[in-house]
Structure formats: C-alpha cells, structure tokens
Amino acid sequence: EDKVVQSPLSLVVHEGDTVTLNCSYEVTNFRSLLWYKQEKKAPTFLFMLTSSGIEKKSGRLSSILDKKELSSILNITATQTGDSAIYLCAVDSSFGNEKLTFGTGTRLTIIP
Amino acid sequence: SQTIHQWPATLVQPVGSPLSLECTVEGTSNPNLYWYRQAAGRGLQLLFYSVGIGQISSEVPQNLSASRPQDRQFILSSKKLLLSDSGFYLCAWTIGYGYTFGSGTRLTVV
C-alpha cells in the first residue's frame, strides 16, 4: 500500500520566519511528487518534482526532492500571514493508471 | 481552456437519505477522473478513479459508489448516507502530469 507521511502535523511561527515542511513516501511505482496549498477549498498546485527536476523555486517557496531518501521538503522564507494554510504533499504512482496518494498535510499558521 | 465544475458547494443531508454529487470537465478529452474525500483535520483520501467511460476503480470499501456515464462527467452517489460520510469531497482530473481540482463539496450528514 502506498504511503505518504508529512511532518510536522501543525506549525505556528511568526511572520518573517523561515519554515521547512517535510514529506516522506513509500510507493511501489514513483512517478512524481507534488506539493499543494489548501486554504479554504480546493488545493492549489505549487510544485511538481520528478526524477528529472528535483528542485523547484517560485518566489519565497522552494522544494527539493531526495529520491535516495524518498523524501521532499518545502521551504518558505520570510513567511507572511497569507502563507497560513494546509500544505499537502502527494505522490503520483503509476501502475497503468495515474493516481495520487496524499499525506495528511501540515497546518501552517503565521502569527503577525 | 480546461475547467472543472463541481456542485453543489455545500450540502446538508439527513442520515439515510441518498446522495448525488456531480463533476464535469471542459476543454479536454478522455481525462482520468478522481473523487477524493477529506475528513475534518485529515488529508485527502482517494475514493474512486476512472480512466474511461464506465470504468471505475474503488480504493476504499464504503457506502459510496461512482459512475462515469460520459467522458467528462463523474458522479459520486450513495443510496443511504451515514454520519461518517460527512466531509469535504473533491473531484479532480488529469490527462498526464499535473492534477486540477474542483472547488469541492462540503457534505454534512445530520
């Protein structure tokens, strides 16, 4: 059974701090790892990491995939209150059909 | 452009009543379609996925069923809702790399 584990489950930091969110996975057929940000409704896409693109950066957010350690981190620098959300990690496993296995998410709260 | 529509946005249903949630996709053909559920305080759980019309795979035994009567239509149903069916239901699609989610339906069973 595919498994994705995220840590910490929740995190409270002050505005301006830097945070690192963790994701580890055990899947039978890894294809890619995705990070999403979920505020009130549907998750919004942040990054996709594959064996050919193990580091992505967009503004204050960056993510690295460690295929050897079967893990990924999501870094957010100079956090802002708008970064408060649940951050979801998901792994796309392909065995004939693409499907995502999600972690439980990390709830990030930024205190002004 | 490719869009996904999911409705209704919120739903309050009594225990034992039937359920029908609908999801439609525009701007693409033959997508893989998915139903996810997010219980309060928990991550997304895959319920069903479909790679084509009439083809449904179930990930978790439950009180729900899914159907795909048309290429771009995916329906989540129940004959009799349970309290444990409450949650946030999300439809998603992909035609390869990358997934797009609908806006979700918050279902409360009372």
Coordinates of N, CA and C in Angstrom, one line a residue:
Chain A
E1 N 0.8 -1.2 0.0 CA 0.0 0.0 0.0 C 0.9 1.3 0.0
D2 N 0.6 2.2 -0.9 CA 1.3 3.4 -1.0 C 1.1 4.3 0.3
K3 N 2.1 5.0 0.7 CA 2.0 5.7 1.9 C 2.8 7.0 1.8
V4 N 2.2 8.1 2.3 CA 2.9 9.4 2.3 C 2.7 10.0 3.7
V5 N 3.8 10.4 4.3 CA 3.8 10.9 5.7 C 4.4 12.3 5.7
Q6 N 3.6 13.2 6.3 CA 4.1 14.6 6.4 C 4.3 15.0 7.9
S7 N 5.3 15.8 8.0 CA 5.6 16.3 9.4 C 6.1 17.8 9.3
P8 N 5.9 18.6 10.3 CA 5.0 18.3 11.4 C 3.5 18.3 11.0
L9 N 2.6 17.9 11.9 CA 1.2 18.0 11.5 C 0.8 19.5 11.6
S10 N 1.3 20.2 12.5 CA 1.0 21.6 12.6 C 2.2 22.4 13.0
L11 N 2.2 23.7 12.6 CA 3.4 24.5 12.9 C 2.9 26.0 13.0
V12 N 3.3 26.6 14.1 CA 2.9 28.0 14.3 C 4.2 28.8 14.4
V13 N 4.4 29.8 13.5 CA 5.6 30.7 13.5 C 5.2 32.1 13.4
H14 N 6.1 33.0 13.6 CA 5.9 34.4 13.5 C 6.2 34.9 12.1
E15 N 5.5 35.9 11.7 CA 5.8 36.5 10.3 C 7.2 36.8 10.2
G16 N 7.8 36.5 9.0 CA 9.2 36.7 8.7 C 10.1 35.5 9.0
D17 N 9.6 34.5 9.7 CA 10.4 33.3 10.0 C 10.5 32.5 8.7
T18 N 11.4 31.5 8.7 CA 11.5 30.6 7.6 C 11.1 29.2 8.1
V19 N 10.3 28.5 7.3 CA 9.8 27.2 7.7 C 10.2 26.1 6.7
T20 N 10.3 24.9 7.2 CA 10.6 23.7 6.4 C 9.6 22.7 6.7
L21 N 8.9 22.2 5.7 CA 7.9 21.2 5.8 C 8.4 19.9 5.2
N22 N 8.1 18.8 5.8 CA 8.7 17.5 5.4 C 7.7 16.6 4.8
C23 N 8.1 15.7 3.9 CA 7.3 14.7 3.3 C 8.1 13.5 3.0
S24 N 7.7 12.4 3.4 CA 8.4 11.1 3.1 C 7.4 10.2 2.5
Y25 N 7.8 9.3 1.6 CA 6.9 8.4 0.9 C 7.4 7.0 0.7
E26 N 6.5 6.1 0.6 CA 6.8 4.7 0.2 C 5.7 4.3 -0.8
V27 N 6.1 4.2 -2.0 CA 5.2 3.9 -3.1 C 5.9 2.8 -4.0
T28 N 5.0 2.1 -4.7 CA 5.6 1.0 -5.5 C 6.1 1.4 -6.8
N29 N 5.6 2.5 -7.3 CA 6.0 3.0 -8.6 C 6.0 4.5 -8.7
F30 N 7.0 5.1 -8.2 CA 7.1 6.6 -8.1 C 7.1 7.2 -9.5
R31 N 6.3 8.2 -9.7 CA 6.3 9.0 -10.9 C 6.7 10.4 -10.7
S32 N 6.0 11.0 -9.6 CA 6.3 12.4 -9.3 C 5.8 12.7 -7.9
L33 N 6.3 13.8 -7.3 CA 5.8 14.3 -6.0 C 5.3 15.7 -6.2
L34 N 4.2 15.9 -5.6 CA 3.5 17.2 -5.8 C 3.2 17.9 -4.5
W35 N 3.4 19.2 -4.5 CA 3.0 20.0 -3.3 C 1.8 20.9 -3.6
Y36 N 0.9 20.9 -2.7 CA -0.3 21.8 -2.9 C -0.5 22.6 -1.6
K37 N -1.2 23.8 -1.8 CA -1.5 24.7 -0.7 C -3.1 24.7 -0.7
Q38 N -3.6 24.4 0.5 CA -5.1 24.4 0.6 C -5.5 25.4 1.7
E39 N -6.2 26.4 1.2 CA -6.7 27.4 2.2 C -8.1 27.0 2.6
K40 N -9.1 27.5 1.9 CA -10.5 27.1 2.4 C -11.1 26.0 1.5
K41 N -10.8 25.9 0.3 CA -11.5 25.0 -0.5 C -10.5 24.0 -1.2
A42 N -10.5 24.1 -2.6 CA -9.7 23.1 -3.3 C -8.2 23.4 -3.2
P43 N -7.4 22.4 -3.1 CA -5.9 22.6 -3.1 C -5.5 23.3 -4.4
T44 N -4.5 24.2 -4.3 CA -3.9 24.8 -5.4 C -2.5 24.3 -5.6
F45 N -2.1 24.1 -6.8 CA -0.8 23.5 -7.2 C 0.3 24.4 -6.9
L46 N 1.4 23.9 -6.2 CA 2.6 24.6 -6.0 C 3.7 24.1 -6.9
F47 N 4.1 22.9 -6.7 CA 5.3 22.3 -7.4 C 5.0 20.8 -7.8
M48 N 5.7 20.4 -8.8 CA 5.8 19.0 -9.1 C 7.3 18.7 -9.3
L49 N 7.7 17.6 -8.7 CA 9.1 17.2 -8.7 C 9.2 15.8 -9.2
T50 N 10.0 15.6 -10.2 CA 10.2 14.3 -10.8 C 11.7 13.9 -10.7
S51 N 12.0 12.8 -11.2 CA 13.4 12.4 -11.2 C 14.3 13.3 -12.0
S52 N 13.7 14.0 -13.0 CA 14.4 14.9 -13.8 C 14.4 16.3 -13.3
G53 N 13.6 16.6 -12.3 CA 13.5 18.0 -11.8 C 13.4 18.0 -10.3
I54 N 14.5 17.9 -9.6 CA 14.5 17.6 -8.2 C 14.5 18.8 -7.4
E55 N 14.6 20.0 -7.9 CA 14.5 21.2 -7.2 C 13.7 22.3 -7.9
K56 N 12.7 22.9 -7.2 CA 11.9 23.9 -7.9 C 11.9 25.1 -6.9
K57 N 11.7 26.3 -7.5 CA 11.7 27.5 -6.7 C 10.7 28.5 -7.4
S58 N 9.9 29.1 -6.5 CA 9.0 30.1 -7.0 C 8.8 31.2 -5.9
G59 N 9.5 32.3 -6.1 CA 9.5 33.4 -5.1 C 10.1 32.9 -3.8
R60 N 9.3 33.0 -2.8 CA 9.8 32.6 -1.4 C 9.6 31.1 -1.2
L61 N 9.0 30.4 -2.1 CA 8.8 29.0 -1.9 C 9.8 28.2 -2.7
S62 N 10.3 27.1 -2.1 CA 11.2 26.2 -2.9 C 11.0 24.8 -2.3
S63 N 11.3 23.8 -3.2 CA 11.1 22.4 -2.8 C 12.2 21.6 -3.4
I64 N 12.6 20.6 -2.7 CA 13.7 19.7 -3.1 C 13.2 18.3 -2.9
L65 N 13.5 17.4 -3.9 CA 13.2 16.0 -3.8 C 14.5 15.2 -3.6
D66 N 14.5 14.3 -2.7 CA 15.6 13.5 -2.4 C 15.2 12.0 -2.7
K67 N 15.4 11.6 -3.9 CA 14.9 10.3 -4.3 C 15.6 9.1 -3.6
K68 N 16.8 9.4 -3.1 CA 17.6 8.4 -2.3 C 16.9 8.2 -1.0
E69 N 16.5 9.3 -0.3 CA 15.9 9.2 1.0 C 14.4 9.1 0.9
L70 N 13.8 9.1 -0.3 CA 12.4 9.0 -0.5 C 11.7 10.1 0.3
S71 N 12.1 11.3 0.1 CA 11.5 12.4 0.8 C 11.6 13.7 0.0
S72 N 10.9 14.7 0.5 CA 10.9 16.0 -0.1 C 10.7 17.0 1.1
I73 N 11.2 18.2 0.8 CA 11.0 19.3 1.8 C 10.4 20.5 1.0
L74 N 9.6 21.3 1.7 CA 9.1 22.5 1.1 C 9.5 23.6 2.1
N75 N 10.3 24.6 1.5 CA 10.8 25.7 2.3 C 10.0 27.0 2.0
I76 N 9.7 27.7 3.0 CA 9.1 29.0 2.8 C 9.9 30.0 3.6
T77 N 10.5 31.0 2.9 CA 11.3 32.0 3.6 C 10.4 33.3 3.8
A78 N 10.8 34.1 4.7 CA 10.2 35.4 5.0 C 8.7 35.2 5.0
T79 N 8.2 34.3 5.8 CA 6.7 34.0 5.8 C 5.8 35.2 6.0
Q80 N 4.7 35.1 5.4 CA 3.7 36.2 5.6 C 2.4 35.5 6.0
T81 N 1.4 36.4 6.5 CA 0.2 35.8 7.1 C -0.6 35.1 6.0
G82 N -0.4 35.5 4.7 CA -1.1 34.8 3.6 C -0.6 33.4 3.4
D83 N 0.5 33.1 4.0 CA 1.1 31.7 3.8 C 0.3 30.7 4.7
S84 N -0.5 31.2 5.6 CA -1.2 30.3 6.5 C -2.2 29.5 5.7
A85 N -2.0 28.2 5.9 CA -2.8 27.2 5.1 C -2.4 25.8 5.5
I86 N -3.1 24.8 4.9 CA -2.6 23.4 5.0 C -1.8 23.1 3.7
Y87 N -0.6 22.6 3.9 CA 0.2 22.2 2.8 C 0.2 20.7 2.7
L88 N -0.2 20.3 1.5 CA -0.4 18.9 1.2 C 0.7 18.4 0.3
C89 N 1.3 17.2 0.6 CA 2.2 16.5 -0.2 C 1.5 15.3 -0.8
A90 N 1.7 15.0 -2.1 CA 1.1 13.9 -2.7 C 2.1 13.2 -3.7
V91 N 2.0 11.9 -3.8 CA 2.9 11.2 -4.7 C 2.0 10.6 -5.8
D92 N 2.5 10.8 -7.0 CA 1.8 10.2 -8.2 C 2.5 8.9 -8.5
S93 N 1.7 7.8 -8.3 CA 2.2 6.5 -8.6 C 1.6 5.9 -9.8
S94 N 2.3 5.4 -10.7 CA 1.8 5.0 -12.0 C 2.0 3.5 -12.1
F95 N 0.9 2.8 -12.2 CA 1.0 1.3 -12.4 C -0.1 1.0 -13.4
G96 N -0.1 1.7 -14.5 CA -1.2 1.6 -15.5 C -2.1 2.8 -15.4
N97 N -2.4 3.2 -14.2 CA -3.3 4.4 -14.0 C -2.6 5.3 -13.1
E98 N -2.6 6.6 -13.4 CA -2.1 7.6 -12.5 C -3.0 7.8 -11.4
K99 N -2.5 7.9 -10.2 CA -3.3 8.2 -9.0 C -2.4 8.9 -8.0
L100 N -3.0 9.8 -7.2 CA -2.3 10.5 -6.2 C -2.6 9.9 -4.8
T101 N -1.5 9.7 -4.0 CA -1.7 9.4 -2.6 C -1.2 10.6 -1.8
F102 N -2.1 11.1 -1.0 CA -1.9 12.3 -0.2 C -1.4 12.0 1.2
G103 N -0.5 12.9 1.7 CA -0.2 12.9 3.1 C -1.4 13.6 3.9
T104 N -1.3 13.6 5.2 CA -2.3 14.2 6.0 C -2.2 15.7 6.0
G105 N -1.1 16.2 5.5 CA -1.0 17.7 5.4 C -0.3 18.3 6.7
T106 N 0.3 19.5 6.5 CA 0.8 20.2 7.6 C 0.1 21.5 7.7
R107 N -0.5 21.8 8.8 CA -1.3 23.1 9.0 C -0.3 24.1 9.5
L108 N 0.0 25.1 8.6 CA 0.9 26.2 9.0 C 0.1 27.5 9.3
T109 N 0.5 28.0 10.5 CA -0.2 29.3 11.0 C 0.9 30.3 11.1
I110 N 0.7 31.5 10.5 CA 1.7 32.5 10.6 C 1.1 33.6 11.5
I111 N 1.8 33.9 12.6 CA 1.3 35.0 13.5 C 1.9 36.3 13.1
P112 N 1.0 37.3 13.0 CA 1.6 38.7 12.6 C 2.6 39.2 13.7
Chain B
S1 N -10.1 26.8 -22.8 CA -9.3 26.5 -21.6 C -10.0 25.3 -20.9
Q2 N -9.2 24.6 -20.1 CA -9.7 23.5 -19.4 C -10.2 23.9 -18.0
T3 N -11.4 23.5 -17.7 CA -12.0 23.8 -16.4 C -12.7 22.6 -15.9
I4 N -13.0 22.6 -14.6 CA -13.7 21.6 -13.9 C -14.8 22.2 -13.0
H5 N -16.0 21.6 -13.1 CA -17.1 22.2 -12.4 C -17.6 21.1 -11.4
Q6 N -17.8 21.5 -10.2 CA -18.3 20.6 -9.2 C -19.4 21.2 -8.4
W7 N -20.5 20.5 -8.2 CA -21.6 21.1 -7.4 C -22.4 20.0 -6.7
P8 N -23.1 20.3 -5.6 CA -23.2 21.7 -5.1 C -22.0 22.0 -4.2
A9 N -21.8 23.2 -3.8 CA -20.7 23.7 -2.9 C -20.9 23.2 -1.5
T10 N -22.1 23.2 -1.0 CA -22.4 22.7 0.3 C -23.7 21.9 0.3
L11 N -23.8 21.0 1.2 CA -24.9 20.1 1.2 C -25.1 19.6 2.7
V12 N -26.4 19.7 3.1 CA -26.7 19.1 4.4 C -27.8 18.1 4.2
Q13 N -27.5 16.9 4.6 CA -28.4 15.8 4.3 C -28.7 14.9 5.5
P14 N -29.9 14.4 5.7 CA -30.2 13.6 6.9 C -29.6 12.2 6.6
V15 N -29.3 11.5 7.7 CA -28.9 10.1 7.7 C -29.9 9.3 7.0
G16 N -29.5 8.4 6.1 CA -30.4 7.5 5.4 C -30.9 8.1 4.1
S17 N -30.6 9.3 3.8 CA -31.0 9.9 2.5 C -30.0 9.6 1.4
P18 N -30.4 9.7 0.1 CA -29.5 9.4 -1.0 C -28.6 10.6 -1.3
L19 N -27.5 10.4 -2.0 CA -26.6 11.4 -2.4 C -26.2 11.4 -3.8
S20 N -26.1 12.5 -4.4 CA -25.5 12.6 -5.8 C -24.7 13.8 -6.0
L21 N -23.4 13.7 -6.1 CA -22.5 14.8 -6.4 C -22.0 14.7 -7.8
E22 N -22.0 15.8 -8.5 CA -21.6 15.7 -9.9 C -20.4 16.6 -10.2
C23 N -19.6 16.1 -11.1 CA -18.4 16.8 -11.6 C -18.3 16.7 -13.1
T24 N -18.0 17.8 -13.7 CA -17.9 17.8 -15.2 C -16.6 18.6 -15.5
V25 N -16.0 18.1 -16.6 CA -14.7 18.7 -17.1 C -15.0 19.3 -18.4
E26 N -14.4 20.5 -18.7 CA -14.5 21.1 -20.0 C -13.1 21.3 -20.6
G27 N -13.0 21.3 -21.9 CA -11.8 21.6 -22.6 C -10.8 20.5 -22.7
T28 N -11.2 19.3 -22.5 CA -10.2 18.2 -22.6 C -11.0 16.9 -23.0
S29 N -10.3 15.9 -23.4 CA -11.0 14.7 -23.7 C -10.3 13.5 -23.1
N30 N -11.0 12.5 -22.7 CA -10.5 11.3 -22.1 C -9.6 11.6 -20.9
P31 N -10.1 12.4 -20.0 CA -9.2 12.6 -18.8 C -9.4 11.5 -17.8
N32 N -8.4 11.3 -16.9 CA -8.6 10.4 -15.7 C -9.3 11.3 -14.7
L33 N -10.3 10.7 -14.1 CA -11.2 11.5 -13.1 C -11.1 10.8 -11.8
Y34 N -11.2 11.6 -10.7 CA -11.0 11.1 -9.4 C -12.0 11.8 -8.4
W35 N -12.4 11.0 -7.4 CA -13.1 11.5 -6.3 C -12.2 11.3 -5.0
Y36 N -12.0 12.5 -4.3 CA -11.3 12.4 -3.0 C -12.2 12.9 -1.9
R37 N -11.9 12.4 -0.7 CA -12.7 12.9 0.5 C -11.6 13.4 1.5
Q38 N -12.0 14.5 2.1 CA -11.1 15.0 3.2 C -12.0 15.1 4.5
A39 N -11.8 14.2 5.4 CA -12.5 14.3 6.7 C -11.8 15.4 7.5
A40 N -12.5 15.9 8.5 CA -12.1 17.1 9.3 C -10.7 16.8 9.9
G41 N -9.8 17.7 9.6 CA -8.4 17.6 10.2 C -7.6 16.5 9.6
R42 N -8.0 16.0 8.5 CA -7.2 14.9 7.9 C -6.9 15.2 6.4
G43 N -6.0 14.4 5.9 CA -5.5 14.6 4.5 C -6.6 14.0 3.5
L44 N -6.3 14.2 2.2 CA -7.2 13.7 1.2 C -7.1 12.2 1.0
Q45 N -8.2 11.6 0.9 CA -8.3 10.1 0.7 C -8.9 9.8 -0.6
L46 N -8.2 9.1 -1.5 CA -8.8 8.7 -2.8 C -9.9 7.7 -2.6
L47 N -11.1 8.0 -3.2 CA -12.2 7.2 -3.1 C -12.4 6.3 -4.4
F48 N -12.4 7.0 -5.5 CA -12.6 6.3 -6.8 C -11.8 7.0 -7.8
Y49 N -11.4 6.3 -8.8 CA -10.8 6.9 -10.0 C -11.3 6.2 -11.3
S50 N -11.3 6.9 -12.4 CA -11.8 6.4 -13.6 C -10.9 6.8 -14.8
V51 N -10.6 5.8 -15.6 CA -9.7 6.1 -16.8 C -10.5 6.1 -18.0
G52 N -11.8 5.9 -17.9 CA -12.7 6.0 -19.2 C -14.1 5.7 -18.8
I53 N -15.0 5.9 -19.8 CA -16.4 5.8 -19.6 C -16.7 4.4 -19.1
G54 N -17.5 4.4 -18.0 CA -17.9 3.1 -17.4 C -16.9 2.3 -16.6
Q55 N -15.6 2.9 -16.6 CA -14.5 2.2 -15.9 C -14.3 2.9 -14.5
I56 N -14.6 2.2 -13.5 CA -14.5 2.8 -12.1 C -13.6 1.9 -11.3
S57 N -12.7 2.4 -10.6 CA -11.9 1.7 -9.6 C -12.1 2.3 -8.2
S58 N -12.4 1.4 -7.3 CA -12.6 1.8 -5.9 C -11.4 1.6 -5.0
E59 N -11.0 2.6 -4.3 CA -9.9 2.4 -3.4 C -10.2 2.0 -2.0
V60 N -11.4 2.4 -1.6 CA -11.7 2.1 -0.2 C -13.1 1.6 -0.1
P61 N -13.3 0.4 0.5 CA -14.7 -0.1 0.7 C -15.6 0.9 1.5
Q62 N -16.7 1.2 1.0 CA -17.5 2.2 1.7 C -19.0 2.2 1.3
N63 N -19.6 3.2 1.8 CA -21.0 3.3 1.5 C -21.3 4.1 0.2
L64 N -20.3 4.4 -0.6 CA -20.4 5.2 -1.7 C -20.2 4.5 -3.0
S65 N -20.6 5.0 -4.1 CA -20.4 4.4 -5.4 C -20.1 5.6 -6.4
A66 N -19.5 5.3 -7.5 CA -19.2 6.3 -8.5 C -19.6 5.8 -9.9
S67 N -19.9 6.7 -10.8 CA -20.2 6.3 -12.1 C -19.7 7.3 -13.1
R68 N -19.4 6.9 -14.3 CA -18.9 7.8 -15.3 C -19.8 7.5 -16.6
P69 N -20.9 8.2 -16.7 CA -21.8 7.9 -17.8 C -21.3 8.6 -19.1
Q70 N -20.5 9.6 -19.0 CA -20.0 10.3 -20.2 C -18.5 10.6 -20.0
D71 N -17.8 10.9 -21.0 CA -16.3 11.0 -20.9 C -15.9 12.1 -19.9
R72 N -16.7 13.2 -19.8 CA -16.3 14.3 -19.0 C -17.2 14.5 -17.8
Q73 N -17.9 13.4 -17.4 CA -18.8 13.5 -16.3 C -18.5 12.4 -15.3
F74 N -18.4 12.8 -14.0 CA -18.1 11.8 -13.0 C -19.1 12.1 -11.8
I75 N -19.8 11.0 -11.3 CA -20.8 11.2 -10.3 C -20.5 10.3 -9.1
L76 N -20.7 10.9 -8.0 CA -20.5 10.2 -6.7 C -21.9 10.0 -6.1
S77 N -22.2 8.8 -5.7 CA -23.5 8.6 -5.2 C -23.5 7.7 -3.9
S78 N -24.7 7.8 -3.2 CA -24.9 6.9 -2.1 C -26.4 6.6 -2.1
K79 N -26.8 5.4 -1.7 CA -28.2 5.1 -1.6 C -28.7 5.6 -0.2
K80 N -27.9 5.4 0.8 CA -28.2 5.8 2.2 C -27.0 6.4 2.9
L81 N -27.1 7.6 3.2 CA -25.9 8.3 3.8 C -25.8 7.9 5.3
L82 N -24.5 7.8 5.7 CA -24.2 7.6 7.1 C -23.6 8.8 7.7
L83 N -23.6 9.0 9.0 CA -22.9 10.1 9.6 C -21.5 10.2 9.2
S84 N -20.8 9.1 9.1 CA -19.4 9.0 8.8 C -19.1 9.5 7.3
D85 N -20.1 9.7 6.5 CA -19.9 10.2 5.2 C -19.7 11.7 5.1
S86 N -19.9 12.4 6.3 CA -19.6 13.8 6.3 C -18.1 14.1 5.9
G87 N -17.9 15.2 5.2 CA -16.6 15.5 4.8 C -16.6 16.5 3.7
F88 N -15.4 16.7 3.2 CA -15.2 17.6 2.0 C -14.8 16.7 0.9
Y89 N -15.6 16.8 -0.2 CA -15.4 15.9 -1.3 C -14.9 16.7 -2.5
L90 N -13.8 16.2 -3.1 CA -13.1 16.9 -4.2 C -13.1 16.0 -5.4
C91 N -13.4 16.6 -6.5 CA -13.2 16.0 -7.8 C -11.9 16.5 -8.4
A92 N -11.2 15.6 -9.1 CA -10.0 16.1 -9.8 C -9.9 15.4 -11.1
W93 N -9.0 16.0 -12.0 CA -8.8 15.3 -13.3 C -7.3 15.5 -13.7
T94 N -6.9 14.6 -14.6 CA -5.6 14.8 -15.2 C -5.6 14.1 -16.5
I95 N -4.8 14.6 -17.4 CA -4.5 14.0 -18.7 C -3.1 13.6 -18.8
G96 N -2.4 13.6 -17.7 CA -1.0 13.3 -17.7 C -0.4 13.8 -16.5
Y97 N 0.7 14.6 -16.6 CA 1.3 15.2 -15.4 C 0.4 16.4 -15.0
G98 N 0.3 16.5 -13.7 CA -0.5 17.6 -13.1 C -1.9 17.3 -12.9
Y99 N -2.5 17.7 -11.8 CA -3.9 17.4 -11.5 C -4.6 18.8 -11.2
T100 N -5.8 18.8 -11.6 CA -6.6 20.0 -11.3 C -7.8 19.6 -10.5
F101 N -8.1 20.4 -9.5 CA -9.2 20.0 -8.5 C -10.4 20.9 -8.8
G102 N -11.6 20.4 -8.5 CA -12.8 21.2 -8.5 C -12.8 22.0 -7.2
S103 N -13.8 22.8 -7.0 CA -13.9 23.6 -5.8 C -14.4 22.9 -4.6
G104 N -14.9 21.7 -4.8 CA -15.2 20.9 -3.6 C -16.7 21.0 -3.2
T105 N -17.2 20.0 -2.5 CA -18.5 20.0 -1.9 C -18.3 19.6 -0.4
R106 N -18.8 20.5 0.4 CA -18.8 20.2 1.9 C -20.1 19.5 2.2
L107 N -20.1 18.3 2.6 CA -21.2 17.5 2.9 C -21.3 17.3 4.4
T108 N -22.5 17.6 5.0 CA -22.7 17.4 6.4 C -23.9 16.5 6.5
V109 N -23.7 15.3 7.1 CA -24.8 14.4 7.3 C -25.3 14.6 8.8
V110 N -26.6 14.8 8.9 CA -27.1 15.1 10.2 C -28.2 14.0 10.6

